[in-house]
Amino acid sequence: MTSYNHTVMSNPRADKVKAVARLATRAGRKATGHYLVEGPQAVREALKAEATTGSVIVSVYATETFLDNSNEFRDLLHAAQLDAREVTEDVLSAMADTITPQGIIAVARIQEHSLADLLASKPRLIAVLCRVQDPGNAGTILRAADAAGADAVIFTQGSVDIYNPKTVRSTVGSLFHLPVLGQINFTDLVDAASTQGIQLLAADGYAEQDLDLLQDAAVHRRSGVAVEPTGPEPDLSAPSAWFFGNEGQGLSSEEKAAADFSIAAPLYGVAESLNVSTAATLCLYASARAQRTLSS
């Protein structure tokens, strides 16, 4: 198998080029079930996923210069049993959502995951984005969840489209590392997760529960030191789903009420609050550390 197809696509106004470009729109993605993957890092991870599981990538487009200077991508294409279609710089720019697509893009299949199947797999850590609308924040939370070893990321109804090109880019390939579910009804999620015994945690900057103190308690439990709680408190080592709220409004009263506990990351300086993606990173790593300590 060759690394790329030498029949060069050179017309930026060709129907095929326009069809790929339409994947930057919600309507284009809905009509085809496909989406854009742009840039070397994201395409690299997509190719690895294709080689491992299949049914991820539909097609790959790259310039001759890019492939001629990348043994890595030729090897990845071979492992995934794919050819890249050679295109000119003008064609790649016409296809891509970014101004500088960096020599390669892919068209991938939208992955459908079942909430019931996910919860039946006994996940220990889930990130839930509740009406998070900024693509950069959404992608960064997904990336943090991946890095923390989370089992899944769930976007509730009202959140940004996972397959928006900006969201895909901001995940820097983590989209291909764990199950991601989109437009899930919040009430259905709460009911199903509670039935499975998953602890529901709300990240709320005004909550009384302190993330640092809870981490200390998890360490003490692991070391056998008895710590008498002052009241009901969450166990960070338990299977958990964290709720992260909208950038401007935070979690709604209904979303906070649905959680078993609300927890705040402490602020030691004078900042009024944390960006949602920063708060999510702290919370997910706190649970991940407690869970790993428990299992070690």
CSV table of C-alpha atoms in Angstrom, one decimal:
chain,number,residue,atom,x,y,z
A,1,MET,CA,0.0,0.0,0.0
A,2,THR,CA,1.3,3.5,-0.9
A,3,SER,CA,1.4,6.3,1.6
A,4,TYR,CA,-0.6,8.6,-0.7
A,5,ASN,CA,-2.6,8.7,-3.8
A,6,HIS,CA,-0.7,10.5,-6.5
A,7,THR,CA,-3.8,11.7,-8.3
A,8,VAL,CA,-3.5,15.3,-7.2
A,9,MET,CA,-6.6,17.3,-6.3
A,10,SER,CA,-5.9,20.8,-7.5
A,11,ASN,CA,-9.2,22.6,-8.0
A,12,PRO,CA,-10.3,24.4,-4.8
A,13,ARG,CA,-13.8,24.8,-6.2
A,14,ALA,CA,-14.4,21.1,-6.9
A,15,ASP,CA,-17.5,19.5,-5.5
A,16,LYS,CA,-15.5,17.1,-3.3
A,17,VAL,CA,-13.5,20.0,-1.8
A,18,LYS,CA,-16.8,21.8,-1.0
A,19,ALA,CA,-18.2,18.6,0.5
A,20,VAL,CA,-15.3,18.3,2.9
A,21,ALA,CA,-15.4,22.0,3.7
A,22,ARG,CA,-19.1,21.7,4.6
A,23,LEU,CA,-18.2,19.5,7.5
A,24,ALA,CA,-17.2,22.6,9.4
A,25,THR,CA,-20.9,23.3,9.7
A,26,ARG,CA,-23.4,21.5,11.9
A,27,ALA,CA,-25.7,20.9,8.9
A,28,GLY,CA,-22.8,19.3,7.0
A,29,ARG,CA,-21.9,17.0,9.9
A,30,LYS,CA,-25.6,16.0,10.5
A,31,ALA,CA,-26.1,15.2,6.8
A,32,THR,CA,-23.0,12.9,6.5
A,33,GLY,CA,-22.2,11.7,10.0
A,34,HIS,CA,-18.7,12.9,9.4
A,35,TYR,CA,-16.5,15.7,10.8
A,36,LEU,CA,-13.2,17.4,10.2
A,37,VAL,CA,-9.9,16.5,12.0
A,38,GLU,CA,-7.2,19.2,11.4
A,39,GLY,CA,-3.5,19.3,12.0
A,40,PRO,CA,-0.8,16.8,12.6
A,41,GLN,CA,-1.4,16.0,16.3
A,42,ALA,CA,-5.2,15.4,15.9
A,43,VAL,CA,-4.7,13.4,12.7
A,44,ARG,CA,-1.9,11.4,14.3
A,45,GLU,CA,-4.2,10.3,17.2
A,46,ALA,CA,-7.0,9.5,14.8
A,47,LEU,CA,-4.8,7.3,12.7
A,48,LYS,CA,-3.6,5.4,15.8
A,49,ALA,CA,-7.3,4.9,16.8
A,50,GLU,CA,-8.1,3.7,13.3
A,51,ALA,CA,-5.2,1.2,13.4
A,52,THR,CA,-6.4,-0.1,16.8
A,53,THR,CA,-10.2,-0.1,16.4
A,54,GLY,CA,-11.1,0.7,12.8
A,55,SER,CA,-14.2,2.6,11.7
A,56,VAL,CA,-12.7,6.0,12.8
A,57,ILE,CA,-11.4,7.6,9.6
A,58,VAL,CA,-13.1,8.0,6.3
A,59,SER,CA,-10.4,9.7,4.3
A,60,VAL,CA,-7.1,11.6,4.7
A,61,TYR,CA,-5.9,14.6,2.6
A,62,ALA,CA,-2.3,15.8,2.6
A,63,THR,CA,0.1,17.8,0.6
A,64,GLU,CA,3.0,16.1,-1.2
A,65,THR,CA,5.5,18.3,0.9
A,66,PHE,CA,4.0,17.1,4.2
A,67,LEU,CA,4.1,13.4,3.4
A,68,ASP,CA,7.5,13.6,1.7
A,69,ASN,CA,8.9,15.0,4.9
A,70,SER,CA,7.1,12.7,7.4
A,71,ASN,CA,8.2,9.1,7.7
A,72,GLU,CA,6.0,9.0,10.9
A,73,PHE,CA,2.8,9.7,9.0
A,74,ARG,CA,3.6,7.3,6.2
A,75,ASP,CA,4.1,4.6,8.8
A,76,LEU,CA,0.8,5.6,10.6
A,77,LEU,CA,-1.1,5.5,7.3
A,78,HIS,CA,0.3,2.1,6.5
A,79,ALA,CA,-0.6,0.8,10.0
A,80,ALA,CA,-4.1,2.1,9.5
A,81,GLN,CA,-4.3,0.6,6.0
A,82,LEU,CA,-5.1,3.9,4.5
A,83,ASP,CA,-3.9,6.1,1.7
A,84,ALA,CA,-3.8,9.8,1.8
A,85,ARG,CA,-5.2,11.7,-1.1
A,86,GLU,CA,-2.6,14.2,-2.4
A,87,VAL,CA,-3.9,17.8,-2.6
A,88,THR,CA,-2.4,21.2,-3.3
A,89,GLU,CA,-2.0,23.8,-0.6
A,90,ASP,CA,-4.9,25.8,-2.1
A,91,VAL,CA,-7.2,22.7,-2.0
A,92,LEU,CA,-6.2,21.9,1.6
A,93,SER,CA,-6.9,25.5,2.7
A,94,ALA,CA,-10.3,25.4,1.0
A,95,MET,CA,-11.2,22.2,2.8
A,96,ALA,CA,-10.0,23.2,6.2
A,97,ASP,CA,-11.7,25.4,8.9
A,98,THR,CA,-8.3,26.8,10.0
A,99,ILE,CA,-6.3,29.3,8.0
A,100,THR,CA,-3.2,27.2,8.3
A,101,PRO,CA,-4.1,23.5,8.2
A,102,GLN,CA,-0.4,22.4,8.5
A,103,GLY,CA,-0.3,20.0,5.6
A,104,ILE,CA,-2.9,17.4,6.6
A,105,ILE,CA,-6.5,16.9,7.5
A,106,ALA,CA,-8.8,13.9,7.9
A,107,VAL,CA,-12.5,13.2,7.6
A,108,ALA,CA,-13.7,11.0,10.6
A,109,ARG,CA,-16.9,9.3,11.5
A,110,ILE,CA,-19.0,10.6,14.3
A,111,GLN,CA,-18.9,8.0,17.0
A,112,GLU,CA,-22.1,7.0,18.7
A,113,HIS,CA,-21.9,5.8,22.3
A,114,SER,CA,-24.8,4.6,24.5
A,115,LEU,CA,-25.2,6.1,28.0
A,116,ALA,CA,-26.5,2.7,29.2
A,117,ASP,CA,-23.5,0.8,27.8
A,118,LEU,CA,-21.1,3.3,29.3
A,119,LEU,CA,-22.6,3.1,32.8
A,120,ALA,CA,-22.8,-0.7,32.5
A,121,SER,CA,-19.0,-0.8,32.1
A,122,LYS,CA,-18.7,0.4,35.7
A,123,PRO,CA,-16.8,3.7,35.1
A,124,ARG,CA,-14.9,5.2,38.0
A,125,LEU,CA,-14.5,8.8,36.8
A,126,ILE,CA,-16.7,10.8,34.4
A,127,ALA,CA,-16.5,14.5,33.4
A,128,VAL,CA,-19.9,16.0,32.7
A,129,LEU,CA,-20.1,19.3,30.8
A,130,CYS,CA,-23.3,21.0,31.7
A,131,ARG,CA,-24.1,23.6,29.0
A,132,VAL,CA,-20.4,24.4,28.5
A,133,GLN,CA,-20.5,26.4,25.3
A,134,ASP,CA,-17.0,27.6,24.5
A,135,PRO,CA,-15.1,25.2,22.2
A,136,GLY,CA,-11.8,25.9,23.8
A,137,ASN,CA,-13.0,25.2,27.3
A,138,ALA,CA,-14.8,22.1,26.2
A,139,GLY,CA,-11.8,20.7,24.4
A,140,THR,CA,-9.5,21.5,27.3
A,141,ILE,CA,-11.8,19.8,29.8
A,142,LEU,CA,-11.9,16.7,27.5
A,143,ARG,CA,-8.1,16.8,27.3
A,144,ALA,CA,-7.8,17.1,31.1
A,145,ALA,CA,-10.2,14.2,31.6
A,146,ASP,CA,-8.1,12.1,29.2
A,147,ALA,CA,-4.9,13.0,31.1
A,148,ALA,CA,-6.5,12.2,34.5
A,149,GLY,CA,-7.5,8.8,33.2
A,150,ALA,CA,-11.2,9.4,33.2
A,151,ASP,CA,-13.5,6.8,31.7
A,152,ALA,CA,-15.7,9.1,29.6
A,153,VAL,CA,-16.8,12.7,29.0
A,154,ILE,CA,-20.4,13.6,28.6
A,155,PHE,CA,-21.8,16.8,27.1
A,156,THR,CA,-25.3,17.6,28.2
A,157,GLN,CA,-28.0,19.3,26.1
A,158,GLY,CA,-27.1,22.9,25.5
A,159,SER,CA,-23.4,22.3,25.4
A,160,VAL,CA,-21.2,23.0,22.4
A,161,ASP,CA,-21.1,20.5,19.6
A,162,ILE,CA,-18.3,18.0,20.3
A,163,TYR,CA,-17.5,17.8,16.6
A,164,ASN,CA,-17.3,21.6,16.0
A,165,PRO,CA,-13.8,22.0,14.4
A,166,LYS,CA,-12.7,24.4,17.1
A,167,THR,CA,-13.6,21.8,19.8
A,168,VAL,CA,-11.9,19.0,17.9
A,169,ARG,CA,-8.7,21.1,17.6
A,170,SER,CA,-8.7,22.1,21.2
A,171,THR,CA,-8.8,18.4,22.4
A,172,VAL,CA,-5.4,18.0,20.6
A,173,GLY,CA,-6.3,14.3,19.8
A,174,SER,CA,-7.8,13.3,23.2
A,175,LEU,CA,-11.1,13.0,21.4
A,176,PHE,CA,-9.8,9.7,20.1
A,177,HIS,CA,-8.7,8.3,23.5
A,178,LEU,CA,-12.0,7.8,25.5
A,179,PRO,CA,-15.7,7.6,24.9
A,180,VAL,CA,-17.4,11.0,24.4
A,181,LEU,CA,-21.2,11.4,24.5
A,182,GLY,CA,-23.0,14.5,23.3
A,183,GLN,CA,-26.3,16.2,23.9
A,184,ILE,CA,-27.3,13.9,26.7
A,185,ASN,CA,-30.5,14.8,28.7
A,186,PHE,CA,-29.3,15.9,32.1
A,187,THR,CA,-32.2,14.3,34.0
A,188,ASP,CA,-31.7,11.0,32.2
A,189,LEU,CA,-28.0,11.1,33.1
A,190,VAL,CA,-28.6,11.8,36.8
A,191,ASP,CA,-31.2,9.0,37.1
A,192,ALA,CA,-29.0,6.4,35.3
A,193,ALA,CA,-25.8,7.3,37.1
A,194,SER,CA,-27.5,7.2,40.5
A,195,THR,CA,-29.0,3.8,39.7
A,196,GLN,CA,-25.4,2.6,39.1
A,197,GLY,CA,-24.2,3.9,42.4
A,198,ILE,CA,-22.1,6.7,40.9
A,199,GLN,CA,-21.4,9.6,43.2
A,200,LEU,CA,-22.5,12.9,41.7
A,201,LEU,CA,-20.2,15.9,42.4
A,202,ALA,CA,-20.9,19.5,41.5
A,203,ALA,CA,-17.9,21.8,41.0
A,204,ASP,CA,-19.2,25.0,42.6
A,205,GLY,CA,-16.9,27.9,43.7
A,206,TYR,CA,-19.3,28.8,46.5
A,207,ALA,CA,-19.7,25.4,48.0
A,208,GLU,CA,-18.8,24.6,51.6
A,209,GLN,CA,-17.0,21.4,50.9
A,210,ASP,CA,-13.3,22.2,50.3
A,211,LEU,CA,-11.5,20.2,47.6
A,212,ASP,CA,-8.1,20.4,49.5
A,213,LEU,CA,-9.6,19.1,52.7
A,214,LEU,CA,-11.3,16.2,50.9
A,215,GLN,CA,-8.0,15.3,49.3
A,216,ASP,CA,-6.3,15.3,52.7
A,217,ALA,CA,-9.1,13.1,54.1
A,218,ALA,CA,-8.5,10.6,51.2
A,219,VAL,CA,-4.8,10.5,52.1
A,220,HIS,CA,-5.6,9.9,55.8
A,221,ARG,CA,-8.0,7.1,55.0
A,222,ARG,CA,-5.3,5.4,52.9
A,223,SER,CA,-2.8,5.7,55.7
A,224,GLY,CA,-5.2,4.4,58.3
A,225,VAL,CA,-5.5,7.6,60.2
A,226,ALA,CA,-9.1,8.1,61.5
A,227,VAL,CA,-10.5,11.5,60.6
A,228,GLU,CA,-13.9,12.3,62.2
A,229,PRO,CA,-16.0,14.1,59.6
A,230,THR,CA,-18.0,17.1,60.7
A,231,GLY,CA,-20.9,16.0,58.6
A,232,PRO,CA,-21.7,14.1,55.4
A,233,GLU,CA,-18.9,14.4,52.9
A,234,PRO,CA,-17.9,13.0,49.6
A,235,ASP,CA,-15.4,10.2,49.1
A,236,LEU,CA,-13.1,11.2,46.3
A,237,SER,CA,-11.9,7.6,45.9
A,238,ALA,CA,-15.5,6.5,45.0
A,239,PRO,CA,-16.8,6.2,41.5
A,240,SER,CA,-17.8,9.7,40.6
A,241,ALA,CA,-19.3,11.9,37.9
A,242,TRP,CA,-18.2,15.6,38.2
A,243,PHE,CA,-20.6,18.3,36.9
A,244,PHE,CA,-18.9,21.4,35.4
A,245,GLY,CA,-21.1,24.4,34.5
A,246,ASN,CA,-21.6,27.0,31.9
A,247,GLU,CA,-18.9,29.7,31.6
A,248,GLY,CA,-21.1,32.6,32.5
A,249,GLN,CA,-23.8,31.1,34.7
A,250,GLY,CA,-22.0,28.2,36.3
A,251,LEU,CA,-24.2,25.3,37.3
A,252,SER,CA,-27.9,26.0,37.5
A,253,SER,CA,-29.8,25.5,40.8
A,254,GLU,CA,-31.3,22.3,39.3
A,255,GLU,CA,-27.9,20.9,38.4
A,256,LYS,CA,-26.5,21.6,41.8
A,257,ALA,CA,-29.5,20.1,43.5
A,258,ALA,CA,-29.1,16.9,41.5
A,259,ALA,CA,-25.6,16.4,42.8
A,260,ASP,CA,-24.9,14.4,46.0
A,261,PHE,CA,-22.3,17.0,47.0
A,262,SER,CA,-21.1,20.4,45.9
A,263,ILE,CA,-17.3,21.1,46.2
A,264,ALA,CA,-15.2,24.2,45.8
A,265,ALA,CA,-11.6,24.4,44.8
A,266,PRO,CA,-10.1,26.9,47.3
A,267,LEU,CA,-8.9,30.3,46.1
A,268,TYR,CA,-5.7,31.4,48.0
A,269,GLY,CA,-5.2,34.6,46.1
A,270,VAL,CA,-7.5,37.4,45.2
A,271,ALA,CA,-9.0,35.9,42.0
A,272,GLU,CA,-12.8,35.9,42.1
A,273,SER,CA,-13.1,32.5,40.4
A,274,LEU,CA,-11.4,29.9,38.2
A,275,ASN,CA,-12.0,29.3,34.6
A,276,VAL,CA,-14.2,26.2,34.2
A,277,SER,CA,-11.5,24.2,32.4
A,278,THR,CA,-9.0,25.0,35.2
A,279,ALA,CA,-11.5,24.0,37.9
A,280,ALA,CA,-12.3,20.9,36.0
A,281,THR,CA,-8.6,19.9,35.8
A,282,LEU,CA,-8.2,20.3,39.6
A,283,CYS,CA,-11.3,18.3,40.4
A,284,LEU,CA,-10.6,15.5,38.0
A,285,TYR,CA,-7.1,15.1,39.2
A,286,ALA,CA,-8.2,15.1,42.8
A,287,SER,CA,-10.5,12.2,42.2
A,288,ALA,CA,-8.0,10.4,40.0
A,289,ARG,CA,-5.3,10.7,42.7
A,290,ALA,CA,-7.6,9.4,45.4
A,291,GLN,CA,-8.8,6.5,43.2
A,292,ARG,CA,-5.2,5.5,42.2
A,293,THR,CA,-4.1,5.7,45.9
A,294,LEU,CA,-7.0,3.5,46.9
A,295,SER,CA,-6.1,0.8,44.3
A,296,SER,CA,-2.4,0.8,44.9
